[in-house]
Amino acid sequence: MLFDLGLTLIKTASFPEIYRRILARFGVTASLDDIARAQNATENEFDIATYDESRRKEFWIDYNASLLEKLGIEERRLFLAAQIDELWWECSHVQVYPDVEPTLSRLRAKGLKLGLVSNGFKRDLDYILGELGLEKWFDMVVCIDSCNCAKPDKEIFLYALDKLGVKPSEALFVGDSVVHDYEGALNVGVKPMLIDREGKLPSRYDKIASLTELLTLV
C-alpha cells in the first residue's frame, strides 16, 4: 500500500501562511492573497522535477528570490530568500493526523508492505519523518530526487512499485490530490483512493473520510 504525505498523513500551515510568518519576523508585511499569486507565478518558472539535491540550497534561494521579486520586495531580497529556506519547517507547524499511526500499525500487523510517494525532496522528508517518528512504518520512501520526476508522472509510481516489489494490480495508493495522486495512480494501473477528510471532493471518486476505513478494505 502506497501513501502520499502532505494532507494525507500530515498537515502544515499553508504555503502563504508559512511565508507570511517568516517575512513578519523580519518586519516585512505581505498579504496571503499576494503570496499565493506570487507562488503560482513562480511555480510556472521553476520545474521541481529537475531539482538537483547537490544544488538544493541554491534552488530554493533562487525560487524564494523570484517569489519575493513578484511581491515587490527589493530590500534584503537575497537575505530574506535564504532565511525562508532556513526557517521553513520551524514555521510550518507540522502535525500528524490522529488516525495515521493506529492505521499504519494495523496495516503492518496484517503483513502489508507500506511505501510513501511524495512530491517533496529527500532532505525535507528525512527531517519530517524523523521529527514525527513516522519513518519506522515504511518499507521505502520515494520523492522527487529519487527518480528526477514528480507525481502525476508515471515514472515515479513505477519506480515506487519496483522498490516495494509489487505489481500495479497488487497496490493501492492513498492521497488527497485528484490530479497528482488519484489520476496518477490510475494511469499506471494502481487502484487509487482519495482521503477526503472534509467531504469536499466529488462522489464520483473512490474515497474515504478517515484512514481507518482502509482497514475494512484490505
GROMACS .gro file of N, CA, C and O in nm, residues 42-165:
model
  496
   42THR      N    1   0.556   3.184  -0.967
   42THR     CA    2   0.692   3.132  -0.952
   42THR      C    3   0.698   2.984  -0.989
   42THR      O    4   0.795   2.939  -1.052
   43GLU      N    5   0.595   2.909  -0.954
   43GLU     CA    6   0.595   2.766  -0.985
   43GLU      C    7   0.590   2.741  -1.135
   43GLU      O    8   0.636   2.637  -1.182
   44ASN      N    9   0.538   2.835  -1.210
   44ASN     CA   10   0.538   2.822  -1.356
   44ASN      C   11   0.677   2.840  -1.414
   44ASN      O   12   0.703   2.798  -1.528
   45GLU      N   13   0.768   2.900  -1.337
   45GLU     CA   14   0.904   2.926  -1.384
   45GLU      C   15   1.003   2.818  -1.339
   45GLU      O   16   1.108   2.803  -1.400
   46PHE      N   17   0.971   2.747  -1.231
   46PHE     CA   18   1.064   2.651  -1.173
   46PHE      C   19   1.007   2.510  -1.186
   46PHE      O   20   0.900   2.481  -1.132
   47ASP      N   21   1.077   2.423  -1.255
   47ASP     CA   22   1.035   2.285  -1.272
   47ASP      C   23   1.098   2.202  -1.161
   47ASP      O   24   1.216   2.168  -1.165
   48ILE      N   25   1.018   2.166  -1.060
   48ILE     CA   26   1.073   2.095  -0.945
   48ILE      C   27   1.119   1.954  -0.983
   48ILE      O   28   1.200   1.894  -0.912
   49ALA      N   29   1.072   1.902  -1.095
   49ALA     CA   30   1.114   1.768  -1.137
   49ALA      C   31   1.262   1.767  -1.179
   49ALA      O   32   1.324   1.662  -1.187
   50THR      N   33   1.318   1.885  -1.206
   50THR     CA   34   1.459   1.892  -1.244
   50THR      C   35   1.547   1.926  -1.124
   50THR      O   36   1.665   1.951  -1.139
   51TYR      N   37   1.489   1.924  -1.007
   51TYR     CA   38   1.561   1.956  -0.884
   51TYR      C   39   1.684   1.867  -0.868
   51TYR      O   40   1.680   1.746  -0.891
   52ASP      N   41   1.794   1.928  -0.828
   52ASP     CA   42   1.921   1.857  -0.807
   52ASP      C   43   1.959   1.872  -0.661
   52ASP      O   44   1.983   1.983  -0.613
   53GLU      N   45   1.963   1.761  -0.588
   53GLU     CA   46   1.992   1.766  -0.444
   53GLU      C   47   2.126   1.833  -0.414
   53GLU      O   48   2.141   1.900  -0.311
   54SER      N   49   2.221   1.821  -0.505
   54SER     CA   50   2.353   1.882  -0.481
   54SER      C   51   2.346   2.034  -0.485
   54SER      O   52   2.435   2.102  -0.435
   55ARG      N   53   2.238   2.088  -0.544
   55ARG     CA   54   2.220   2.234  -0.550
   55ARG      C   55   2.093   2.276  -0.476
   55ARG      O   56   2.030   2.375  -0.508
   56ARG      N   57   2.054   2.198  -0.376
   56ARG     CA   58   1.930   2.221  -0.303
   56ARG      C   59   1.917   2.364  -0.255
   56ARG      O   60   1.817   2.431  -0.280
   57LYS      N   61   2.019   2.413  -0.184
   57LYS     CA   62   2.009   2.547  -0.125
   57LYS      C   63   1.998   2.655  -0.232
   57LYS      O   64   1.916   2.747  -0.222
   58GLU      N   65   2.079   2.642  -0.338
   58GLU     CA   66   2.074   2.740  -0.445
   58GLU      C   67   1.936   2.741  -0.513
   58GLU      O   68   1.883   2.847  -0.547
   59PHE      N   69   1.880   2.620  -0.531
   59PHE     CA   70   1.749   2.610  -0.595
   59PHE      C   71   1.645   2.688  -0.517
   59PHE      O   72   1.570   2.769  -0.573
   60TRP      N   73   1.637   2.665  -0.386
   60TRP     CA   74   1.532   2.729  -0.307
   60TRP      C   75   1.558   2.876  -0.283
   60TRP      O   76   1.464   2.955  -0.275
   61ILE      N   77   1.684   2.917  -0.274
   61ILE     CA   78   1.711   3.060  -0.262
   61ILE      C   79   1.669   3.131  -0.391
   61ILE      O   80   1.609   3.239  -0.387
   62ASP      N   81   1.702   3.071  -0.506
   62ASP     CA   82   1.660   3.130  -0.634
   62ASP      C   83   1.507   3.135  -0.643
   62ASP      O   84   1.449   3.235  -0.688
   63TYR      N   85   1.442   3.027  -0.599
   63TYR     CA   86   1.295   3.022  -0.601
   63TYR      C   87   1.238   3.132  -0.513
   63TYR      O   88   1.149   3.207  -0.554
   64ASN      N   89   1.287   3.141  -0.391
   64ASN     CA   90   1.236   3.241  -0.297
   64ASN      C   91   1.263   3.383  -0.346
   64ASN      O   92   1.177   3.471  -0.332
   65ALA      N   93   1.381   3.404  -0.403
   65ALA     CA   94   1.415   3.538  -0.453
   65ALA      C   95   1.320   3.579  -0.566
   65ALA      O   96   1.276   3.694  -0.573
   66SER      N   97   1.287   3.483  -0.652
   66SER     CA   98   1.194   3.511  -0.761
   66SER      C   99   1.056   3.544  -0.707
   66SER      O  100   0.989   3.637  -0.754
   67LEU      N  101   1.011   3.469  -0.607
   67LEU     CA  102   0.880   3.495  -0.547
   67LEU      C  103   0.878   3.631  -0.478
   67LEU      O  104   0.782   3.708  -0.492
   68LEU      N  105   0.984   3.662  -0.405
   68LEU     CA  106   0.991   3.791  -0.336
   68LEU      C  107   0.990   3.907  -0.435
   68LEU      O  108   0.931   4.012  -0.409
   69GLU      N  109   1.056   3.887  -0.549
   69GLU     CA  110   1.056   3.990  -0.652
   69GLU      C  111   0.913   4.017  -0.700
   69GLU      O  112   0.874   4.132  -0.721
   70LYS      N  113   0.834   3.911  -0.714
   70LYS     CA  114   0.696   3.926  -0.759
   70LYS      C  115   0.611   3.996  -0.653
   70LYS      O  116   0.507   4.054  -0.685
   71LEU      N  117   0.654   3.987  -0.528
   71LEU     CA  118   0.585   4.059  -0.421
   71LEU      C  119   0.629   4.205  -0.412
   71LEU      O  120   0.577   4.280  -0.330
   72GLY      N  121   0.724   4.242  -0.496
   72GLY     CA  122   0.775   4.379  -0.495
   72GLY      C  123   0.873   4.406  -0.383
   72GLY      O  124   0.895   4.522  -0.346
   73ILE      N  125   0.933   4.302  -0.328
   73ILE     CA  126   1.028   4.317  -0.218
   73ILE      C  127   1.168   4.327  -0.275
   73ILE      O  128   1.221   4.230  -0.333
   74GLU      N  129   1.228   4.441  -0.263
   74GLU     CA  130   1.363   4.466  -0.317
   74GLU      C  131   1.469   4.461  -0.208
   74GLU      O  132   1.574   4.399  -0.225
   75GLU      N  133   1.439   4.526  -0.095
   75GLU     CA  134   1.538   4.538   0.012
   75GLU      C  135   1.566   4.403   0.077
   75GLU      O  136   1.475   4.329   0.112
   76ARG      N  137   1.692   4.366   0.092
   76ARG     CA  138   1.739   4.243   0.157
   76ARG      C  139   1.679   4.117   0.093
   76ARG      O  140   1.657   4.018   0.161
   77ARG      N  141   1.656   4.123  -0.037
   77ARG     CA  142   1.586   4.012  -0.102
   77ARG      C  143   1.659   3.879  -0.087
   77ARG      O  144   1.600   3.777  -0.050
   78LEU      N  145   1.790   3.877  -0.116
   78LEU     CA  146   1.865   3.752  -0.107
   78LEU      C  147   1.876   3.704   0.038
   78LEU      O  148   1.873   3.584   0.065
   79PHE      N  149   1.891   3.797   0.130
   79PHE     CA  150   1.894   3.761   0.272
   79PHE      C  151   1.762   3.695   0.313
   79PHE      O  152   1.761   3.589   0.377
   80LEU      N  153   1.651   3.757   0.274
   80LEU     CA  154   1.520   3.701   0.308
   80LEU      C  155   1.498   3.566   0.241
   80LEU      O  156   1.441   3.474   0.300
   81ALA      N  157   1.544   3.553   0.116
   81ALA     CA  158   1.530   3.426   0.044
   81ALA      C  159   1.600   3.314   0.118
   81ALA      O  160   1.548   3.202   0.130
   82ALA      N  161   1.719   3.343   0.171
   82ALA     CA  162   1.794   3.242   0.247
   82ALA      C  163   1.727   3.212   0.380
   82ALA      O  164   1.722   3.096   0.425
   83GLN      N  165   1.673   3.313   0.445
   83GLN     CA  166   1.606   3.293   0.574
   83GLN      C  167   1.478   3.209   0.559
   83GLN      O  168   1.446   3.128   0.646
   84ILE      N  169   1.406   3.229   0.450
   84ILE     CA  170   1.286   3.148   0.426
   84ILE      C  171   1.324   3.001   0.416
   84ILE      O  172   1.256   2.914   0.471
   85ASP      N  173   1.433   2.974   0.347
   85ASP     CA  174   1.480   2.836   0.336
   85ASP      C  175   1.517   2.779   0.473
   85ASP      O  176   1.479   2.666   0.507
   86GLU      N  177   1.588   2.856   0.552
   86GLU     CA  178   1.636   2.809   0.682
   86GLU      C  179   1.523   2.789   0.783
   86GLU      O  180   1.525   2.696   0.863
   87LEU      N  181   1.423   2.875   0.779
   87LEU     CA  182   1.319   2.875   0.882
   87LEU      C  183   1.191   2.802   0.841
   87LEU      O  184   1.096   2.797   0.920
   88TRP      N  185   1.190   2.745   0.722
   88TRP     CA  186   1.066   2.691   0.667
   88TRP      C  187   0.996   2.593   0.760
   88TRP      O  188   0.881   2.611   0.797
   89TRP      N  189   1.067   2.488   0.801
   89TRP     CA  190   1.000   2.385   0.882
   89TRP      C  191   0.973   2.432   1.024
   89TRP      O  192   0.875   2.390   1.086
   90GLU      N  193   1.056   2.520   1.074
   90GLU     CA  194   1.032   2.577   1.208
   90GLU      C  195   0.900   2.652   1.212
   90GLU      O  196   0.831   2.656   1.316
   91CYS      N  197   0.861   2.711   1.099
   91CYS     CA  198   0.738   2.792   1.093
   91CYS      C  199   0.620   2.718   1.029
   91CYS      O  200   0.515   2.779   1.004
   92SER      N  201   0.637   2.589   1.002
   92SER     CA  202   0.534   2.514   0.930
   92SER      C  203   0.428   2.452   1.021
   92SER      O  204   0.319   2.418   0.975
   93HIS      N  205   0.463   2.433   1.150
   93HIS     CA  206   0.371   2.371   1.246
   93HIS      C  207   0.319   2.237   1.195
   93HIS      O  208   0.198   2.216   1.181
   94VAL      N  209   0.411   2.146   1.167
   94VAL     CA  210   0.376   2.014   1.111
   94VAL      C  211   0.309   1.929   1.218
   94VAL      O  212   0.356   1.918   1.331
   95GLN      N  213   0.198   1.864   1.181
   95GLN     CA  214   0.125   1.776   1.271
   95GLN      C  215   0.085   1.648   1.198
   95GLN      O  216   0.056   1.651   1.078
   96VAL      N  217   0.082   1.537   1.270
   96VAL     CA  218   0.035   1.410   1.214
   96VAL      C  219  -0.114   1.398   1.244
   96VAL      O  220  -0.159   1.425   1.356
   97TYR      N  221  -0.192   1.357   1.145
   97TYR     CA  222  -0.334   1.333   1.170
   97TYR      C  223  -0.348   1.218   1.271
   97TYR      O  224  -0.271   1.121   1.268
   98PRO      N  225  -0.445   1.225   1.360
   98PRO     CA  226  -0.455   1.125   1.468
   98PRO      C  227  -0.485   0.983   1.421
   98PRO      O  228  -0.459   0.887   1.494
   99ASP      N  229  -0.539   0.967   1.299
   99ASP     CA  230  -0.570   0.832   1.252
   99ASP      C  231  -0.452   0.763   1.185
   99ASP      O  232  -0.461   0.646   1.146
  100VAL      N  233  -0.339   0.833   1.172
  100VAL     CA  234  -0.228   0.781   1.092
  100VAL      C  235  -0.158   0.661   1.156
  100VAL      O  236  -0.154   0.551   1.099
  101GLU      N  237  -0.099   0.682   1.273
  101GLU     CA  238  -0.018   0.575   1.331
  101GLU      C  239  -0.101   0.452   1.371
  101GLU      O  240  -0.055   0.339   1.349
  102PRO      N  241  -0.220   0.468   1.428
  102PRO     CA  242  -0.300   0.347   1.455
  102PRO      C  243  -0.330   0.267   1.328
  102PRO      O  244  -0.327   0.144   1.330
  103THR      N  245  -0.357   0.337   1.218
  103THR     CA  246  -0.386   0.268   1.092
  103THR      C  247  -0.263   0.200   1.036
  103THR      O  248  -0.267   0.083   0.995
  104LEU      N  249  -0.150   0.272   1.030
  104LEU     CA  250  -0.027   0.214   0.977
  104LEU      C  251   0.017   0.094   1.059
  104LEU      O  252   0.063  -0.007   1.005
  105SER      N  253   0.000   0.103   1.190
  105SER     CA  254   0.038  -0.008   1.277
  105SER      C  255  -0.044  -0.133   1.246
  105SER      O  256   0.010  -0.245   1.237
  106ARG      N  257  -0.173  -0.116   1.226
  106ARG     CA  258  -0.260  -0.231   1.199
  106ARG      C  259  -0.239  -0.286   1.058
  106ARG      O  260  -0.250  -0.407   1.035
  107LEU      N  261  -0.206  -0.199   0.963
  107LEU     CA  262  -0.175  -0.245   0.829
  107LEU      C  263  -0.047  -0.328   0.828
  107LEU      O  264  -0.039  -0.432   0.760
  108ARG      N  265   0.052  -0.282   0.903
  108ARG     CA  266   0.177  -0.360   0.915
  108ARG      C  267   0.151  -0.494   0.982
  108ARG      O  268   0.208  -0.596   0.945
  109ALA      N  269   0.062  -0.493   1.081
  109ALA     CA  270   0.029  -0.617   1.152
  109ALA      C  271  -0.039  -0.717   1.059
  109ALA      O  272  -0.031  -0.840   1.082
  110LYS      N  273  -0.104  -0.667   0.953
  110LYS     CA  274  -0.167  -0.754   0.855
  110LYS      C  275  -0.065  -0.810   0.756
  110LYS      O  276  -0.098  -0.890   0.668
  111GLY      N  277   0.060  -0.764   0.766
  111GLY     CA  278   0.166  -0.811   0.678
  111GLY      C  279   0.179  -0.735   0.548
  111GLY      O  280   0.247  -0.779   0.455
  112LEU      N  281   0.116  -0.619   0.539
  112LEU     CA  282   0.123  -0.541   0.416
  112LEU      C  283   0.253  -0.462   0.406
  112LEU      O  284   0.305  -0.411   0.506
  113LYS      N  285   0.305  -0.451   0.283
  113LYS     CA  286   0.418  -0.363   0.257
  113LYS      C  287   0.364  -0.220   0.245
  113LYS      O  288   0.263  -0.197   0.179
  114LEU      N  289   0.435  -0.125   0.307
  114LEU     CA  290   0.390   0.014   0.306
  114LEU      C  291   0.498   0.102   0.245
  114LEU      O  292   0.616   0.090   0.278
  115GLY      N  293   0.457   0.191   0.156
  115GLY     CA  294   0.550   0.284   0.094
  115GLY      C  295   0.495   0.425   0.093
  115GLY      O  296   0.374   0.446   0.102
  116LEU      N  297   0.585   0.520   0.082
  116LEU     CA  298   0.549   0.661   0.078
  116LEU      C  299   0.598   0.719  -0.054
  116LEU      O  300   0.715   0.700  -0.092
  117VAL      N  301   0.510   0.790  -0.126
  117VAL     CA  302   0.547   0.856  -0.252
  117VAL      C  303   0.507   1.002  -0.240
  117VAL      O  304   0.388   1.034  -0.233
  118SER      N  305   0.606   1.089  -0.239
  118SER     CA  306   0.580   1.231  -0.213
  118SER      C  307   0.645   1.319  -0.319
  118SER      O  308   0.751   1.286  -0.372
  119ASN      N  309   0.582   1.432  -0.346
  119ASN     CA  310   0.643   1.534  -0.431
  119ASN      C  311   0.730   1.628  -0.350
  119ASN      O  312   0.749   1.744  -0.387
  120GLY      N  313   0.780   1.578  -0.239
  120GLY     CA  314   0.878   1.652  -0.160
  120GLY      C  315   1.018   1.610  -0.199
  120GLY      O  316   1.039   1.530  -0.291
  121PHE      N  317   1.116   1.664  -0.126
  121PHE     CA  318   1.255   1.632  -0.152
  121PHE      C  319   1.314   1.557  -0.034
  121PHE      O  320   1.268   1.569   0.079
  122LYS      N  321   1.418   1.477  -0.061
  122LYS     CA  322   1.473   1.385   0.039
  122LYS      C  323   1.511   1.457   0.168
  122LYS      O  324   1.481   1.408   0.277
  123ARG      N  325   1.577   1.569   0.157
  123ARG     CA  326   1.621   1.641   0.278
  123ARG      C  327   1.502   1.675   0.366
  123ARG      O  328   1.505   1.658   0.488
  124ASP      N  329   1.395   1.722   0.304
  124ASP     CA  330   1.276   1.761   0.379
  124ASP      C  331   1.204   1.640   0.437
  124ASP      O  332   1.159   1.642   0.552
  125LEU      N  333   1.192   1.535   0.355
  125LEU     CA  334   1.124   1.415   0.403
  125LEU      C  335   1.200   1.350   0.518
  125LEU      O  336   1.139   1.302   0.615
  126ASP      N  337   1.332   1.346   0.507
  126ASP     CA  338   1.413   1.289   0.615
  126ASP      C  339   1.387   1.365   0.745
  126ASP      O  340   1.372   1.305   0.852
  127TYR      N  341   1.381   1.498   0.736
  127TYR     CA  342   1.357   1.580   0.854
  127TYR      C  343   1.217   1.556   0.910
  127TYR      O  344   1.201   1.531   1.030
  128ILE      N  345   1.116   1.560   0.824
  128ILE     CA  346   0.977   1.547   0.870
  128ILE      C  347   0.952   1.409   0.931
  128ILE      O  348   0.900   1.397   1.042
  129LEU      N  349   0.990   1.305   0.858
  129LEU     CA  350   0.964   1.170   0.906
  129LEU      C  351   1.041   1.140   1.034
  129LEU      O  352   0.991   1.072   1.124
  130GLY      N  353   1.163   1.194   1.043
  130GLY     CA  354   1.242   1.176   1.164
  130GLY      C  355   1.184   1.249   1.283
  130GLY      O  356   1.174   1.193   1.393
  131GLU      N  357   1.144   1.374   1.262
  131GLU     CA  358   1.088   1.454   1.370
  131GLU      C  359   0.957   1.396   1.422
  131GLU      O  360   0.929   1.400   1.542
  132LEU      N  361   0.878   1.341   1.333
  132LEU     CA  362   0.746   1.290   1.370
  132LEU      C  363   0.747   1.141   1.404
  132LEU      O  364   0.644   1.085   1.443
  133GLY      N  365   0.861   1.076   1.384
  133GLY     CA  366   0.871   0.934   1.415
  133GLY      C  367   0.793   0.845   1.321
  133GLY      O  368   0.749   0.735   1.360
  134LEU      N  369   0.777   0.887   1.197
  134LEU     CA  370   0.697   0.811   1.101
  134LEU      C  371   0.779   0.717   1.015
  134LEU      O  372   0.724   0.628   0.950
  135GLU      N  373   0.911   0.735   1.011
  135GLU     CA  374   0.993   0.656   0.918
  135GLU      C  375   0.985   0.506   0.944
  135GLU      O  376   1.001   0.424   0.853
  136LYS      N  377   0.958   0.469   1.067
  136LYS     CA  378   0.958   0.326   1.103
  136LYS      C  379   0.846   0.247   1.036
  136LYS      O  380   0.851   0.123   1.031
  137TRP      N  381   0.744   0.315   0.985
  137TRP     CA  382   0.629   0.244   0.929
  137TRP      C  383   0.649   0.205   0.783
  137TRP      O  384   0.573   0.123   0.730
  138PHE      N  385   0.748   0.263   0.715
  138PHE     CA  386   0.758   0.247   0.570
  138PHE      C  387   0.874   0.161   0.526
  138PHE      O  388   0.987   0.175   0.575
  139ASP      N  389   0.844   0.072   0.431
  139ASP     CA  390   0.947  -0.013   0.373
  139ASP      C  391   1.033   0.064   0.274
  139ASP      O  392   1.148   0.028   0.249
  140MET      N  393   0.979   0.168   0.217
  140MET     CA  394   1.056   0.254   0.127
  140MET      C  395   0.988   0.390   0.116
  140MET      O  396   0.867   0.403   0.135
  141VAL      N  397   1.069   0.491   0.085
  141VAL     CA  398   1.021   0.628   0.066
  141VAL      C  399   1.074   0.678  -0.068
  141VAL      O  400   1.195   0.671  -0.094
  142VAL      N  401   0.986   0.726  -0.153
  142VAL     CA  402   1.024   0.778  -0.283
  142VAL      C  403   0.983   0.925  -0.291
  142VAL      O  404   0.872   0.962  -0.253
  143CYS      N  405   1.074   1.007  -0.340
  143CYS     CA  406   1.048   1.151  -0.352
  143CYS      C  407   1.100   1.198  -0.488
  143CYS      O  408   1.149   1.118  -0.569
  144ILE      N  409   1.091   1.327  -0.513
  144ILE     CA  410   1.127   1.380  -0.644
  144ILE      C  411   1.269   1.346  -0.682
  144ILE      O  412   1.298   1.304  -0.794
  145ASP      N  413   1.363   1.363  -0.588
  145ASP     CA  414   1.502   1.340  -0.623
  145ASP      C  415   1.541   1.192  -0.619
  145ASP      O  416   1.656   1.158  -0.642
  146SER      N  417   1.444   1.103  -0.595
  146SER     CA  418   1.471   0.959  -0.607
  146SER      C  419   1.484   0.920  -0.754
  146SER      O  420   1.564   0.834  -0.790
  147CYS      N  421   1.401   0.984  -0.839
  147CYS     CA  422   1.399   0.945  -0.980
  147CYS      C  423   1.383   1.064  -1.074
  147CYS      O  424   1.351   1.047  -1.191
  148ASN      N  425   1.406   1.185  -1.021
  148ASN     CA  426   1.400   1.308  -1.101
  148ASN      C  427   1.268   1.326  -1.175
  148ASN      O  428   1.264   1.368  -1.291
  149CYS      N  429   1.161   1.292  -1.106
  149CYS     CA  430   1.028   1.319  -1.160
  149CYS      C  431   0.931   1.331  -1.043
  149CYS      O  432   0.965   1.298  -0.929
  150ALA      N  433   0.812   1.380  -1.073
  150ALA     CA  434   0.714   1.406  -0.968
  150ALA      C  435   0.577   1.355  -1.011
  150ALA      O  436   0.548   1.341  -1.130
  151LYS      N  437   0.492   1.325  -0.912
  151LYS     CA  438   0.353   1.289  -0.943
  151LYS      C  439   0.286   1.405  -1.018
  151LYS      O  440   0.314   1.520  -0.985
  152PRO      N  441   0.208   1.379  -1.120
  152PRO     CA  442   0.149   1.251  -1.161
  152PRO      C  443   0.228   1.174  -1.266
  152PRO      O  444   0.172   1.083  -1.329
  153ASP      N  445   0.355   1.205  -1.288
  153ASP     CA  446   0.436   1.132  -1.385
  153ASP      C  447   0.433   0.982  -1.355
  153ASP      O  448   0.450   0.940  -1.240
  154LYS      N  449   0.412   0.903  -1.458
  154LYS     CA  450   0.405   0.758  -1.440
  154LYS      C  451   0.531   0.701  -1.377
  154LYS      O  452   0.526   0.604  -1.300
  155GLU      N  453   0.646   0.760  -1.411
  155GLU     CA  454   0.774   0.702  -1.370
  155GLU      C  455   0.791   0.698  -1.219
  155GLU      O  456   0.851   0.605  -1.166
  156ILE      N  457   0.740   0.797  -1.147
  156ILE     CA  458   0.759   0.796  -1.002
  156ILE      C  459   0.676   0.685  -0.937
  156ILE      O  460   0.720   0.620  -0.841
  157PHE      N  461   0.560   0.657  -0.994
  157PHE     CA  462   0.478   0.547  -0.943
  157PHE      C  463   0.542   0.412  -0.975
  157PHE      O  464   0.549   0.323  -0.889
  158LEU      N  465   0.591   0.397  -1.099
  158LEU     CA  466   0.656   0.272  -1.139
  158LEU      C  467   0.783   0.248  -1.059
  158LEU      O  468   0.812   0.134  -1.020
  159TYR      N  469   0.856   0.355  -1.033
  159TYR     CA  470   0.978   0.344  -0.952
  159TYR      C  471   0.943   0.296  -0.811
  159TYR      O  472   1.009   0.208  -0.756
  160ALA      N  473   0.837   0.352  -0.754
  160ALA     CA  474   0.796   0.314  -0.619
  160ALA      C  475   0.749   0.169  -0.614
  160ALA      O  476   0.783   0.095  -0.520
  161LEU      N  477   0.673   0.127  -0.713
  161LEU     CA  478   0.626  -0.012  -0.717
  161LEU      C  479   0.743  -0.109  -0.727
  161LEU      O  480   0.744  -0.215  -0.661
  162ASP      N  481   0.841  -0.073  -0.808
  162ASP     CA  482   0.959  -0.158  -0.822
  162ASP      C  483   1.036  -0.168  -0.690
  162ASP      O  484   1.079  -0.277  -0.650
  163LYS      N  485   1.051  -0.054  -0.622
  163LYS     CA  486   1.121  -0.054  -0.493
  163LYS      C  487   1.047  -0.135  -0.389
  163LYS      O  488   1.108  -0.200  -0.303
  164LEU      N  489   0.915  -0.132  -0.395
  164LEU     CA  490   0.833  -0.204  -0.298
  164LEU      C  491   0.820  -0.353  -0.335
  164LEU      O  492   0.787  -0.436  -0.250
  165GLY      N  493   0.847  -0.383  -0.463
  165GLY     CA  494   0.840  -0.521  -0.507
  165GLY      C  495   0.699  -0.572  -0.528
  165GLY      O  496   0.670  -0.690  -0.502
   0.00000   0.00000   0.00000
